[in-house]
Each structure stands twice: as C-alpha cells, then as structure tokens.
XYZ file of C-alpha atoms in Angstrom:
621
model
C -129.940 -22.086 -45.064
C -127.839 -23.969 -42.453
C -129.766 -23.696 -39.219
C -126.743 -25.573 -36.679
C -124.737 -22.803 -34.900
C -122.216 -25.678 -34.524
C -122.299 -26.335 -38.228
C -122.013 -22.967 -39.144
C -118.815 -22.413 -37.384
C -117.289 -25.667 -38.917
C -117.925 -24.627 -42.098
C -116.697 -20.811 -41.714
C -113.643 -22.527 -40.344
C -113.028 -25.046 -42.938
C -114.045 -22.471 -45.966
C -111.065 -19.676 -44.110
C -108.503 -22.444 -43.860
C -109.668 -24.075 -47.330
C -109.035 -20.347 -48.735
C -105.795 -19.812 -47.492
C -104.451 -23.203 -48.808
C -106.078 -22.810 -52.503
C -104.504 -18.661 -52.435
C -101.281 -20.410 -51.120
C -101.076 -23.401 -53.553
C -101.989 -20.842 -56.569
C -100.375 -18.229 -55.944
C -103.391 -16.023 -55.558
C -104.233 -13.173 -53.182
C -106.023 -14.761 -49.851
C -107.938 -12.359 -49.238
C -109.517 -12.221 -52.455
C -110.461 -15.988 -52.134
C -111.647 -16.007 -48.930
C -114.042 -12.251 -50.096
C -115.276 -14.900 -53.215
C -115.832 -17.904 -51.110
C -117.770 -15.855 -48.127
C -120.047 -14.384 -50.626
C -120.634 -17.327 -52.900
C -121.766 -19.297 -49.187
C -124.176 -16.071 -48.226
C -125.770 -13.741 -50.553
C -125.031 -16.062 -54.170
C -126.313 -19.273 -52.760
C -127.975 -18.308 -49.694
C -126.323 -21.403 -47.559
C -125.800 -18.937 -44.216
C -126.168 -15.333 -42.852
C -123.500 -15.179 -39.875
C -125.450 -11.736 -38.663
C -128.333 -13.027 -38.804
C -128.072 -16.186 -37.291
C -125.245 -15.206 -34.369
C -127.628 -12.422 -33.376
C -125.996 -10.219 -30.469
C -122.885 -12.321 -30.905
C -121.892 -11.448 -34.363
C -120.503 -8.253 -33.544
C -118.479 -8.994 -30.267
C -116.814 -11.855 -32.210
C -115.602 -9.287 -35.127
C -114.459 -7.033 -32.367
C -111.983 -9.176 -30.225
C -111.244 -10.663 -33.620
C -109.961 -7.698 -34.713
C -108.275 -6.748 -31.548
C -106.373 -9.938 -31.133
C -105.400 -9.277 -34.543
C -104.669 -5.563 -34.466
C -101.981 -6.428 -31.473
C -100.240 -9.496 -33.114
C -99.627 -6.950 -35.608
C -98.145 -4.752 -33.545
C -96.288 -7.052 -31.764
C -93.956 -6.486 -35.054
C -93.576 -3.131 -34.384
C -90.106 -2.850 -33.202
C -88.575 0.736 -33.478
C -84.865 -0.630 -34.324
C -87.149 -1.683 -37.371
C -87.644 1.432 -38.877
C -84.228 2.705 -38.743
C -83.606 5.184 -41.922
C -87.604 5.143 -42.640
C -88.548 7.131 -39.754
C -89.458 10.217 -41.480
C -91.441 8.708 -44.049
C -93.317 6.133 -41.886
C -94.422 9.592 -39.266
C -95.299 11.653 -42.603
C -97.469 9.264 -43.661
C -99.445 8.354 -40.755
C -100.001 11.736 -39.846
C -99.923 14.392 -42.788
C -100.822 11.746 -45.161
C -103.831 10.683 -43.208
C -104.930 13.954 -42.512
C -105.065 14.775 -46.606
C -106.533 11.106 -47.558
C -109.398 12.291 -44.904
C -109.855 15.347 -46.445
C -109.792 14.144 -50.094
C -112.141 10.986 -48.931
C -114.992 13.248 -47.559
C -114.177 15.512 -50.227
C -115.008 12.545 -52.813
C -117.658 10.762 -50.929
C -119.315 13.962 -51.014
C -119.313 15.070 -54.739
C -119.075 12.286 -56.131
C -121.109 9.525 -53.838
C -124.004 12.289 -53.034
C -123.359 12.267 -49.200
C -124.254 14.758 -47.225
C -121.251 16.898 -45.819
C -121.790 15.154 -42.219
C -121.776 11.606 -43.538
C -118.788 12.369 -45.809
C -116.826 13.459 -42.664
C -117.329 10.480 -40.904
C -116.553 7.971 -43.691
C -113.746 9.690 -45.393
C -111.725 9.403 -41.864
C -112.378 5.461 -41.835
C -111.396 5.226 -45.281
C -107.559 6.171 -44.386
C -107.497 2.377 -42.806
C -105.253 -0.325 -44.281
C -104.915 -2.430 -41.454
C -102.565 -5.780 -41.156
C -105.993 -8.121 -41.849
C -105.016 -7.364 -45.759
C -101.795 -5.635 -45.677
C -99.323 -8.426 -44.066
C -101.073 -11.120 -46.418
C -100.375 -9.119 -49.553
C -96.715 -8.631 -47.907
C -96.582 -12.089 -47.600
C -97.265 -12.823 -51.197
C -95.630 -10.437 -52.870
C -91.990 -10.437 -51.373
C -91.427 -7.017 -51.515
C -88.118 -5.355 -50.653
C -87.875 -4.618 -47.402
C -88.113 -0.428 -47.393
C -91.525 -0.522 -48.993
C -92.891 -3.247 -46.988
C -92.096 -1.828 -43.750
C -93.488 1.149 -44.821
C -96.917 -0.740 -45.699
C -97.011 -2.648 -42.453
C -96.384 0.455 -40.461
C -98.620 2.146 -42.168
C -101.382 -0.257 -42.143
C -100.965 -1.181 -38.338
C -100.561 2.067 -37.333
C -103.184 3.733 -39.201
C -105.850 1.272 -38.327
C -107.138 2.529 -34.989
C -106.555 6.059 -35.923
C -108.871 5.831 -38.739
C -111.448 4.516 -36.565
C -110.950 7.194 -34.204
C -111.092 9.810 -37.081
C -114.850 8.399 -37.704
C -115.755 8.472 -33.890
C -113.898 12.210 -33.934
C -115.745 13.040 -36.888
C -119.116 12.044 -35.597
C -118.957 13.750 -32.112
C -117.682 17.033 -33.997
C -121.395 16.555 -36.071
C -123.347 16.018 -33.703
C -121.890 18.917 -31.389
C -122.433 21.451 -34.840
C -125.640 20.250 -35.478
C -126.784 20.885 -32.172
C -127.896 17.034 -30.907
C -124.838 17.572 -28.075
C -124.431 21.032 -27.769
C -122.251 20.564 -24.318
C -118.131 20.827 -25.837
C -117.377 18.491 -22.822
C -118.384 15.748 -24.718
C -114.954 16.680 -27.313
C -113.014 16.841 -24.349
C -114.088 13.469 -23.268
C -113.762 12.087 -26.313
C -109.972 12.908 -26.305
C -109.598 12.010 -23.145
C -110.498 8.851 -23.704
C -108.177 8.083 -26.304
C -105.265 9.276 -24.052
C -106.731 6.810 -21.066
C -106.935 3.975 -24.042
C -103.221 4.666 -25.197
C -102.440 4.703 -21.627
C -104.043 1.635 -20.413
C -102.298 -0.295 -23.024
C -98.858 1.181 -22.130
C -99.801 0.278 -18.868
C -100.618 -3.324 -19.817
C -97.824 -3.907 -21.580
C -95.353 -2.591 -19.654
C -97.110 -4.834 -16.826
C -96.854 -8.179 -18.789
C -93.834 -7.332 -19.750
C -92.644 -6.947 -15.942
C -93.974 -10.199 -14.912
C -92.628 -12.201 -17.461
C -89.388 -11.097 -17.107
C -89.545 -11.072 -13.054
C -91.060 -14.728 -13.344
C -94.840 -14.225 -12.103
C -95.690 -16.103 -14.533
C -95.258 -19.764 -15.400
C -93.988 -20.491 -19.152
C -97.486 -22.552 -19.765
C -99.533 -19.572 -18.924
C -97.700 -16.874 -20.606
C -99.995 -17.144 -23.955
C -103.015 -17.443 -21.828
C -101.835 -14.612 -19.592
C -101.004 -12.195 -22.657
C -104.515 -13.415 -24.785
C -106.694 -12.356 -21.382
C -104.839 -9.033 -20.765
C -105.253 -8.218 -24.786
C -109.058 -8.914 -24.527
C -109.553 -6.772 -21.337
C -107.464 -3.711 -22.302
C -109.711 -3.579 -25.498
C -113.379 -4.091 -23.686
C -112.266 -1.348 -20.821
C -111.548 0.951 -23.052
C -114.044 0.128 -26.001
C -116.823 0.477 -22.954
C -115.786 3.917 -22.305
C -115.466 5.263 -25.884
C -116.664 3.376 -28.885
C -113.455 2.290 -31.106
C -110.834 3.742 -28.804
C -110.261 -0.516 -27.595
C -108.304 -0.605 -30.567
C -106.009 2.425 -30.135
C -105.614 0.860 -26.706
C -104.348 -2.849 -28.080
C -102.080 -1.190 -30.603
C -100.233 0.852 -27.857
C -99.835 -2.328 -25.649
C -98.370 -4.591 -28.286
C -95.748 -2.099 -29.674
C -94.814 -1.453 -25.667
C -94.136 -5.224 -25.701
C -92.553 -4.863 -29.014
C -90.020 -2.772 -27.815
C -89.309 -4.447 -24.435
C -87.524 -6.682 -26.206
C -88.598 -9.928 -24.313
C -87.641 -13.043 -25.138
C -90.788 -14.719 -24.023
C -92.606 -12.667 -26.544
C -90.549 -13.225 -29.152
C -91.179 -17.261 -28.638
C -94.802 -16.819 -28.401
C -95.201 -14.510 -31.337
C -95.272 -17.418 -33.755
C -98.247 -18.437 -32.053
C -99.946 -15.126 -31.948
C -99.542 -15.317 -35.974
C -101.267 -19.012 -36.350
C -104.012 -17.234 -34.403
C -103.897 -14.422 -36.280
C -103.788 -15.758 -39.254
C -107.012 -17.993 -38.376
C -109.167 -15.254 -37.068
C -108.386 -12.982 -40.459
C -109.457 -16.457 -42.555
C -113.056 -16.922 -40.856
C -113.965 -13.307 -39.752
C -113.153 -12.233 -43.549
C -115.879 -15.122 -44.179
C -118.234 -14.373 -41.918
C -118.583 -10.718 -43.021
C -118.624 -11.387 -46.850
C -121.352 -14.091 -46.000
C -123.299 -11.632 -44.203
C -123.512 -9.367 -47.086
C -126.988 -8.807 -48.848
C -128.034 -9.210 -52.427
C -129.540 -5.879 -52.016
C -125.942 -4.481 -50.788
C -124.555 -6.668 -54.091
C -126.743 -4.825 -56.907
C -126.265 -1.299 -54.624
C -122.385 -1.555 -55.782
C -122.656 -1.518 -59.071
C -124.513 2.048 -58.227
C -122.678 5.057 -60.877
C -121.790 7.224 -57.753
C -120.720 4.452 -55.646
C -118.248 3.241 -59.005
C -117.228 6.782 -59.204
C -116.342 7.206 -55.511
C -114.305 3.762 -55.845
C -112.167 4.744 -58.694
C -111.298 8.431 -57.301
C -110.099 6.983 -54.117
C -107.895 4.582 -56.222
C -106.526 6.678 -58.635
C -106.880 9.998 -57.357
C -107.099 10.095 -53.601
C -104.625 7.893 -52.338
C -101.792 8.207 -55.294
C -102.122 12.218 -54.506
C -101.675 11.250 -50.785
C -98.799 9.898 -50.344
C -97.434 11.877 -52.829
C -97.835 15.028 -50.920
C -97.225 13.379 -47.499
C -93.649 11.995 -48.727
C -92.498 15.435 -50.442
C -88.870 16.171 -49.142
C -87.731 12.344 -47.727
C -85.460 10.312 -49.219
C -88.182 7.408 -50.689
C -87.084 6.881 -54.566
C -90.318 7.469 -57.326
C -90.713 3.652 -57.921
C -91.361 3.364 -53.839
C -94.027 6.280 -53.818
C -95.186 4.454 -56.999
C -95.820 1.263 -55.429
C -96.619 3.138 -51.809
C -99.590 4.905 -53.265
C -101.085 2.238 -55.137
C -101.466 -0.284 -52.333
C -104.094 0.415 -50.088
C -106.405 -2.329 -49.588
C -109.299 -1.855 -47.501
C -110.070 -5.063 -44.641
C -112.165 -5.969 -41.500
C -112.002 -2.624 -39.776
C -113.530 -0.639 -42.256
C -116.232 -3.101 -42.655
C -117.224 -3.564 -39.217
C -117.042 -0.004 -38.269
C -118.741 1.052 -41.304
C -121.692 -0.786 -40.235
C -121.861 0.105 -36.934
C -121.708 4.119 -38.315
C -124.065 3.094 -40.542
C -126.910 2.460 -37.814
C -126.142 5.518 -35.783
C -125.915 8.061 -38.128
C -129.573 6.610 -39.431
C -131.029 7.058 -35.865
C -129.764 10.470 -35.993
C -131.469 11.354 -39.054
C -129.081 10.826 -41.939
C -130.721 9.534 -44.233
C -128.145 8.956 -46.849
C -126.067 6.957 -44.491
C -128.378 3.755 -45.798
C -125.771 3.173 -48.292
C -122.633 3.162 -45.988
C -122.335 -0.604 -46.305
C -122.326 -1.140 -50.098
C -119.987 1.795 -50.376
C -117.644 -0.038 -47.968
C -118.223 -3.202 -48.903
C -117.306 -2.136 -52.897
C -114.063 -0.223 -51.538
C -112.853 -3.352 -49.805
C -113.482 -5.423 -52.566
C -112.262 -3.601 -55.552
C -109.172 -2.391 -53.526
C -108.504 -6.074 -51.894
C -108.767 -7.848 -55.765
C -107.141 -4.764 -57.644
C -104.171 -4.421 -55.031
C -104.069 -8.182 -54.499
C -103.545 -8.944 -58.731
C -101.435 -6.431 -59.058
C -98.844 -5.519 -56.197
C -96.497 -8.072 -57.663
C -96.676 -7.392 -61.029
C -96.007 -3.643 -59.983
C -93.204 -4.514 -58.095
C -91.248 -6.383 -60.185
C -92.328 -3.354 -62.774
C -90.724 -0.917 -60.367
C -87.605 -3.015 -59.166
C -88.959 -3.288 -55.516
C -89.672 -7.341 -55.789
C -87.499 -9.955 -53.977
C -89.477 -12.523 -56.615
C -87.236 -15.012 -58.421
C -85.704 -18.651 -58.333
C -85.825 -19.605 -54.342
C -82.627 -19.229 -52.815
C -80.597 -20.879 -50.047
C -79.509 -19.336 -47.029
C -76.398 -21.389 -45.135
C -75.222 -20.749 -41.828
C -71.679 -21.670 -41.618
C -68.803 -20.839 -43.759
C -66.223 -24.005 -45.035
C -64.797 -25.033 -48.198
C -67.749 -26.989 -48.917
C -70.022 -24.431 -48.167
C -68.403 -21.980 -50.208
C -68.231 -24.723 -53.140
C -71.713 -25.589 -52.727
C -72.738 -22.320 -52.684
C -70.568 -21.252 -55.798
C -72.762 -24.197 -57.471
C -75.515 -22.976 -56.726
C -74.707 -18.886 -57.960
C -73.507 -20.559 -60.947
C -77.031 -22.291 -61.481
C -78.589 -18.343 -61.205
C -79.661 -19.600 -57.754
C -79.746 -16.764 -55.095
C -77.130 -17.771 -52.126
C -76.141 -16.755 -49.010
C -73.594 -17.587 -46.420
C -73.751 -16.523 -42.854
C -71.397 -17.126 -40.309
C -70.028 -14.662 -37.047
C -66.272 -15.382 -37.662
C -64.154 -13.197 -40.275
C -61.812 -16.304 -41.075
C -63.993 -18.701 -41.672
C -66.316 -16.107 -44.296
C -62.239 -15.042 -45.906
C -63.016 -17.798 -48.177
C -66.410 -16.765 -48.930
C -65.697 -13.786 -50.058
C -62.633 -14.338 -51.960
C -64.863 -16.301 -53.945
C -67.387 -13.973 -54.405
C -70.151 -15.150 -52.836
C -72.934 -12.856 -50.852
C -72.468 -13.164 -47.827
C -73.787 -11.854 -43.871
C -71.236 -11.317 -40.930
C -73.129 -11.830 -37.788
C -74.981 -14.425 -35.403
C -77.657 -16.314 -37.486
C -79.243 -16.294 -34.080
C -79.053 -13.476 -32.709
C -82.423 -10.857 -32.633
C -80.237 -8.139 -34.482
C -80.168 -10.502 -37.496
C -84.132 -9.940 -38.653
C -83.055 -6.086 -38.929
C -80.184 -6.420 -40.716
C -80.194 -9.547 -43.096
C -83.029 -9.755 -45.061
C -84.751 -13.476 -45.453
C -87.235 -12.846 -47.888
C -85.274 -14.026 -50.975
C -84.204 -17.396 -49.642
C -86.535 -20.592 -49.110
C -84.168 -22.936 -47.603
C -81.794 -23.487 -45.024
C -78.693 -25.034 -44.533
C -77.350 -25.528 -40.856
C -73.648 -26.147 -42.042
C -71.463 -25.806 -39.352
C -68.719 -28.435 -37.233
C -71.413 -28.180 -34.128
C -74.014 -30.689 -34.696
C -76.571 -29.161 -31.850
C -75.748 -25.534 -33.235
C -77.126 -26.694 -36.185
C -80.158 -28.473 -35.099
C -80.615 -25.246 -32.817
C -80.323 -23.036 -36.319
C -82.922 -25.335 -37.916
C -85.403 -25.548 -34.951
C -84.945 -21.650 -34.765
C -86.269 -20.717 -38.221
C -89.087 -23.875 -38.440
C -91.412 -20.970 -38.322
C -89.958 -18.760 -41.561
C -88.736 -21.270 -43.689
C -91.164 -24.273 -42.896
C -89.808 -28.147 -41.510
C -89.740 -29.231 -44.959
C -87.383 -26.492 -46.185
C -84.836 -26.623 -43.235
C -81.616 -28.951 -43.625
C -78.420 -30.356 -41.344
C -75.848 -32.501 -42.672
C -75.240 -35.466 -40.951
C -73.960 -36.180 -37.453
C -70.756 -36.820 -36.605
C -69.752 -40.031 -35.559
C -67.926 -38.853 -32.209
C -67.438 -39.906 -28.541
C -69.544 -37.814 -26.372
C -72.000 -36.315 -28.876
C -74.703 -39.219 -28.293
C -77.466 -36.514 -30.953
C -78.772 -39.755 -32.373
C -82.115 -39.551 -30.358
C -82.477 -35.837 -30.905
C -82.373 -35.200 -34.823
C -85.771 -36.906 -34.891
C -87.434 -34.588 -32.344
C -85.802 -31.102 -33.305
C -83.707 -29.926 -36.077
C -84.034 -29.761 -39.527
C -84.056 -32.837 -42.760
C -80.825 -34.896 -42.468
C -78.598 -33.706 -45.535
C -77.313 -35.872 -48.628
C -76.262 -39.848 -47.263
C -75.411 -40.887 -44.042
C -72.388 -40.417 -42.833
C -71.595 -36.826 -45.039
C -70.964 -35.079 -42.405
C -69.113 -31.469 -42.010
C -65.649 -33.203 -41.253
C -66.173 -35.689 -44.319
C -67.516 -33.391 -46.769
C -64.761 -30.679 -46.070
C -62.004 -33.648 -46.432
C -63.361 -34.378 -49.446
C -63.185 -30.592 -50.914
C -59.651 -30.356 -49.318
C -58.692 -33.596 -51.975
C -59.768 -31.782 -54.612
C -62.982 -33.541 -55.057
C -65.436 -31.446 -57.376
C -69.460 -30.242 -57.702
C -70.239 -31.614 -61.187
C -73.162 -30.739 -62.369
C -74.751 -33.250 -65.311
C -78.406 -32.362 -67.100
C -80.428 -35.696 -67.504
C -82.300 -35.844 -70.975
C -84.129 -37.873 -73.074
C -80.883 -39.585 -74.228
C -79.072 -39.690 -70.617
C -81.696 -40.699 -67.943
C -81.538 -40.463 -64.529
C -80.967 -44.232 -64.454
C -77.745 -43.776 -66.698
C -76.483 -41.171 -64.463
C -77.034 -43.493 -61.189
C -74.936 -46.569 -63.209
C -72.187 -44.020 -63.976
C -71.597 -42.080 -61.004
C -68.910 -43.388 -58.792
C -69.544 -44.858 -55.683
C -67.810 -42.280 -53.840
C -69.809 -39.301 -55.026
C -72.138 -37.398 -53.166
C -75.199 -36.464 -54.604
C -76.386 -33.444 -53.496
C -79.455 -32.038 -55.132
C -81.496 -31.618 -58.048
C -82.247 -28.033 -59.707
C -85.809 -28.446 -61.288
C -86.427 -26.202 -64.822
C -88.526 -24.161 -62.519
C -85.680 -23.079 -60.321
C -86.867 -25.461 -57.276
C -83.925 -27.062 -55.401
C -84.494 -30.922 -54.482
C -81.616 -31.741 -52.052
C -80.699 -35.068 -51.604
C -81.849 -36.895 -47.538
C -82.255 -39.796 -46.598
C -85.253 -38.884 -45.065
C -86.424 -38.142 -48.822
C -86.610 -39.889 -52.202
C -85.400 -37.772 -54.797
C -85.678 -38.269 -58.498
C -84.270 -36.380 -61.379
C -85.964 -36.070 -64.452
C -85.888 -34.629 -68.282
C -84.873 -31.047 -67.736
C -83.096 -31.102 -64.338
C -79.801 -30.851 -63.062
C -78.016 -33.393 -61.021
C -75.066 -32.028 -58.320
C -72.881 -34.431 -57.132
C -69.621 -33.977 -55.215
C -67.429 -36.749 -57.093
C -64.263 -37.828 -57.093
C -61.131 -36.312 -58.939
C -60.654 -39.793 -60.774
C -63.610 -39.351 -62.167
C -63.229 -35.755 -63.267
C -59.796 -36.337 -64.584
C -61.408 -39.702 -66.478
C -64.325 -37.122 -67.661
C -61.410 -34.841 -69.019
C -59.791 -37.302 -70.940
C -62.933 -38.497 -72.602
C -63.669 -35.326 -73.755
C -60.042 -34.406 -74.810
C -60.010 -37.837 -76.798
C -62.948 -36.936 -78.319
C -61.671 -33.548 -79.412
C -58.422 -35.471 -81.161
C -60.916 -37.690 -83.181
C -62.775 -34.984 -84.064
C -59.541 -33.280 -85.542
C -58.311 -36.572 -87.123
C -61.057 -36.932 -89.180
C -61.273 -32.884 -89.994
C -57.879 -33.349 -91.533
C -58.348 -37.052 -93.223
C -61.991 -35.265 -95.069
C -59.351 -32.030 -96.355
C-alpha cells in the first residue's frame, strides 16, 4: 500500500493519462483501460485505496469532478445542433427514461431480489449515460453524425435527471413508509430542482453578460467560468442532494446557446480538463473497489440483472420511446445498444447505498457490486462493440483518413481528384461559387460556405477527414484556417503551402509561431503550383517495389517535379514538408506534380514498348 497522499495522486494521474494514450495508440475503448488499470492498482494488487486513504476528501473530489465535467459537456449543447432530431432527442429523454425506470426497478426487483423500495431508487439511476463514457466512445467510434448527437444528448441530458429520479425515488419511500410523513418534504424536493435549474440559468446568463460587456479580463475568463461552475453546483447540492448537477447542466447549455465567442475559445480548454478529470476519477473509483465487491459480481442475480438491462431493458426502451419519428431501424439498432454506464452512477450509487442502510434496507448492501458490474460489463461490451455495430448497420464514418482543403484552384481540384482516385475521402471547401465551378465539374465533394465561420460545425461534418489543407492565394487566411482547427485535427495533421514571395507580406516570422506544417518544397506556393497546373503539368502517381525503389524513383524524377505525398498500404497520407522527412517504401504510392516533358517522354516509352511487343508477336506467327 502506498502511504504518500502526494504519491498517490502522481500515480492516479500518470495511470489516467498512461490509459488514454495506450486506448488511443490501440485503438481500444479508454474507458475500459483506465476500469482495468484502476482495479489492477486497488483491489488485484492492493497498491492503493483512494477512499480509504483521501478520507472526507474522496467524495468532494468525485463531485466537482463530475460537475466540471457534466458542464463541459453541456457546453456542446447548442440547439441549432439538433435541428431535424428534435423529436427524437425529447422522446428519449423523457418517455424513454420514464420506461427504462420502470423496466430497471422492474428487473432489479425480480431478478436482483431487491426489495420494491430499493428497486425504485436504483432503477431511476440506472437511466444515466452521462458524457464521462459516452463522448469517449463517440470519439472512437466515428459515428455518423444523427446517431451521435442523439447519444451525446442523451447522455448529457439524462445524467442529472437520473440522479434526480434516485433522490425523487427515495423521498417518495420514505414519505410511504412513514419515516417523513409531512408531503412538504415532495414539494421541497421539487422546488429545489426548479431553484437548481434556475440558479444555473441565472449563472450563465450572468457570465455570459460580463463577458460580452467586458467585466472581465481575457486572462480571467477560464478562472471566472471554473469558480462560477463550482459554486452553482455546491449551492444547490447543499440544499438538495444531487440537484448541483441539474443546476451545472442548465448553466452550460445557457452559455451554449448564447453563442459567445469567448466560450467558444475557451471550450478547448474545458475539454483538456475534462478529459483529465474523466482519466483519474475513473481510476480512483475502480481502485477503490473491494475484493469483496469483485467476487459479489459474479453473484447469479446480479449476472441476471446485468444481462436484462442489456438486452431487454434498454433495446425495448428506446424502441418504444422512438415509435412514430423519423430515426431509420439501423439507428434504433445502434441507439438501443449503447448505453454505457460511468462516474455518476457509481458515485451516487454509493452514496444511496449508505442511506438506504441507515434506514433499514437491508438489501441495499449490494448496491455497489450491482453498479459497479453494470458499469463494467456495459463500458467493455459497448466499448468492443459500437464500432463493429456501426459499420454493421451503415452508421460508421470509419475508413481510409481523408483530407479536408479549404480553398478551391486548379491544383486543388487536381490534387484532390488524386487523391478520390486513390479511394481517399476528399473534400473541398471554399465560400465563392466560381472558384468551387471547377470542383464540381470535376466531381469532387465539395462544401459551399466559410471554413470559419460557427455555422460550419452544423452543417459540414469533420469526422471523416484527418487532415487539413489551408490552400488558398491568402497566406494569413491560411495560417488563420490551420491555427483554427489545431484543436480537431491536431498540429501534426494541419498543412499550408508555402509563402509567397511578395512585397508587403513580411509572414516569414509568423509560420513558425501559428499556422499549420509548411507544404511540399519551398517556394510551391499557391501562385506557382496553379501556374504549373495551368501548363499542363500532371499528378503522376508511381508505386515503389521491390524492383523500383524509392531511390530509383528520386534519380528519375525530374528536377522540376513536385513531390507531394506518399499514400501508405494502410491508407495513411505522408505529405511531403520541409519541416518533415518523408520516405516511401515497398507498397506505397509516390504523387508528384511533374512536368509534361516528362509525361509525354513516359508516353512514348510505353507506346515504343507496345510496337516491340507487336513486332515480335508477328515475327513468332
């Protein structure tokens, strides 16, 4: 056991971070490696107990963890998002809630052996998703974008609710069982959740104000916003147990819809915080777990309970919920199959867990292996499986990467006809007609709008491409396009052609500091490239082999060529930088923008070849 606090929290860090790098290198769900590696470093080896040794901390952390968390999420929650899913999105956080509830207590009763109160109570917290597994499994599986708005809604959306079903479910207990006969105390409860949804209106709409009215210095917006976020979820947690996160939700989709453009900037760091509080409190509560909760899950009642609410309770859910919209089989499908269980349902599982035992439930002992088993079986089954499914179903974005380019030209539409020819998924984006006439005459996909502009997220979905090409005449518009999307596509994945060499445009100094990956050699820039297209230069694309190596294929080409990239047999693109040393090898595909001469030379080889071959057809008859 690891007696340093200090310790501890390095290596709960370090084991979160570690978890999300191995699940991103492998391709594996994080949140099943980070459930492995927090209970291989507590109840397998025995190395640390985060409950036990935080004490009265433990559970404050998990709370504001949760609540920062809960309200990045809904910080996504734009309403120009759901535009056409409306109807589904409402039916399923309301109808189909209200039936998963009923179904869950229904199960964890005759099945699990609870009594009917207990059942209540934990069949309205099982309706939780919740963004601390949903929006990693989005992540990973690169789902089309209907049914992975409706599984973010859903999961944001749903996560307070369900907590406030279990809270609603216990005060309507304890009133029929006589322990609070006063029916004030339902009243209040209510009440409370309409002062929580209120206060975090009220929050948000007054963050919102003094950001946009300037009350606020740009260095102490994130500060500013991480404070109010904390203190809307203790006042209202204080007054009613689990209503703090109702009240977080609320003030994250009012800032949502404000529309603010100091929000949008700081989202990205809301995320990297996000995204580190989900790695090391999904850690610290698998670590916490006992071996006695272990050998409880594999309990028959407790495997029975799991499987119904797999198979049976959610499926039948959203099934019934979604009855009369317009969502196609393959989406209810894949729609009632996910459902992963996270942080929520843990942490407010155990906290039911010691109040319904004070109040004489007896049966409530095994409330945290039930959870815990739920969370686990859901998070690896939904985790393997979502994209398998979704490819099954024809709701997957999965396949080669693709490249997005902003900025439509006769090399960019020869480039990207390249690239469709090589089965790589391309796009071309640009906000004049004219310059996209050529695009499309060509037959190449392509977007009609700002790049930039906020309306573009809604409309043009990013999920199939992986890199970016800034390709326009304006040198800062495209180091402005590149520092833009550093967050979605990554700096490695983000290129520019080269800088013009003109009077006035002194950008030397700032490619190194913003922008994206210089493109192809120096001096290829938009006016050279398109001069070269416009002479009837062409993309030639040559496969290096055992018999014609890369270093053949450097000897050959002509000095004048521009080598663009390499396609890899896996589908990766390798473009050419001089930032970057590239290097083709057996298997790939070299591009190169070369001369005419040297096509027209390549022609008559091969039509010489073709005589030769006839010559000696005829001298053999």
């Amino acid at each position: 056991m690891i007696d340093s606090l200090l310790l501890q929290f390095m290596l709960i860090g370090s084991l979160g971070v570690g978890s999300q790098w191995i699940a991103w290198r492998f391709r594996l769900p994080a949140i099943v490696v980070m459930s492995i590696v927090g209970l291989l470093v507590g109840p397998v080896f025995g190395l640390m107990n985060p409950e036990q040794d935080f004490g009265e901390l433990f559970k404050p952390i998990i709370s504001l963890a949760v609540a920062v968390i809960l309200f990045e999420g809904s910080l996504n929650l734009d309403m120009k998002e759901v535009r056409g899913l409306g109807r589904p999105v409402f039916r399923i956080v309301t109808f189909g809630a209200f039936i998963s509830w009923i179904l869950g207590a229904l199960a964890a009763h005759y099945v699990a052996g609870l009594s009917w109160a207990v059942a209540f109570v934990i069949g309205g917290l099982f309706i939780v998703t919740g963004p601390t597994v949903i929006l990693p499994l989005l992540r990973q599986a690169k789902l089309k974008p209907r049914p992975a708005k409706i599984l973010k809604w859903e999961g944001i959306i749903v996560d307070p609710i369900g907590a406030l079903l279990a809270v609603f479910a216990f005060e309507i207990i304890e009133f029929i069982m006589g322990t609070n006969v006063n029916p004030s105390e339902l009243l209040l409860f209510f009440l409370a959740s309409l002062f929580a949804v209120i206060l975090g209106w009220a929050c948000g709409k007054g963050v919102g104000w003094m950001f946009e009215t300037g009350y606020v210095p740009e260095f102490l917006k994130s500060p500013v916003v991480f404070t109010v976020v904390i203190a809307c979820f203790t006042i209202a947690d204080e007054i009613t147990h689990e209503t703090g996160l109702l009240s977080v939700t609320a003030m994250g989709m009012t800032l949502a819809n404000m529309h603010i453009s100091s929000i949008a900037d700081m989202r990205h760091f809301k995320e990297n915080i996000s995204l580190l509080l989900i790695s090391t409190i999904f850690v610290m509560l698998t670590a916490s777990l006992t071996q006695e909760t272990l050998v409880e899950i594999f309990n028959v009642q407790i495997i029975g309970f799991v499987l119904l609410m797999l198979f049976i309770v959610r499926p039948l859910s959203i099934f019934l919920s979604t009855m009369g919209t317009d969502l196609s089989k393959s989406e209810k499908l894949l729609v009632g199959w996910i459902a992963p269980r996270g942080i929520v349902a843990l942490t407010v599982a155990s906290y039911f867990a010691s109040i319904l035992l004070e109040s004489g439930f007896e049966d409530a002992s095994i409330l945290i292996s039930l959870t815990f088993a739920l969370v686990f079986t859901t998070v690896v089954a939904h985790g393997f499986t979502i994209g398998w499914l979704s490819k099954k179903l024809g709701l997957s974005m999965e396949g080669p990467p693709g490249v997005l380019i902003s900025g439509g030209s006769q090399f960019a539409t020869g480039m990207a006809k390249t690239l469709e020819d090589l089965k790589v998924p391309v796009l071309i984006a640009d906000s004049s007609w004219e310059r996209l006439s050529r695009t499309r005459a060509a037959g190449i996909k392509s977007y009609h709008g700002e790049i930039l502009s906020e309306q573009t997220e809604y409309y043009l979905d990013m999920t199939p491409y992986e890199y970016l090409i800034a390709a326009t005449e304006l040198d800062s518009y495209n180091a402005l396009v590149c520092t833009t999307f550093v967050p979605e596509f990554g700096r490695n994945n983000l290129y520019q052609l080269s800088l013009s060499d003109r009077e006035g445009d002194n950008l030397e100094n700032l490619v190194h500091t913003i922008g994206g990956r210089v493109l192809f050699k120096e001096g290829a820039s938009w006016e050279e490239l398109n001069i070269m297209v416009e002479s009837g230069y062409v993309f030639r694309k040559t496969n290096i082999t055992e018999q014609y190596k890369y270093e053949n294929y450097l000897n050959n080409i002509d000095s004048e060529a521009v080598i663009l990239f390499i396609k890899k047999p896996s589908g990766k693109i390798e473009f050419f930088s001089p930032e970057v040393e590239n290097r083709a090898e057996n298997g790939d595909v070299v591009v190169a923008l070369t001369p005419p001469s040297k096509e027209f030379e390549k022609i008559q080889e091969k039509l010489e070849e073709q005589r030769k071959e006839n010559g000696n057809k005829k001298q053999k008859k």
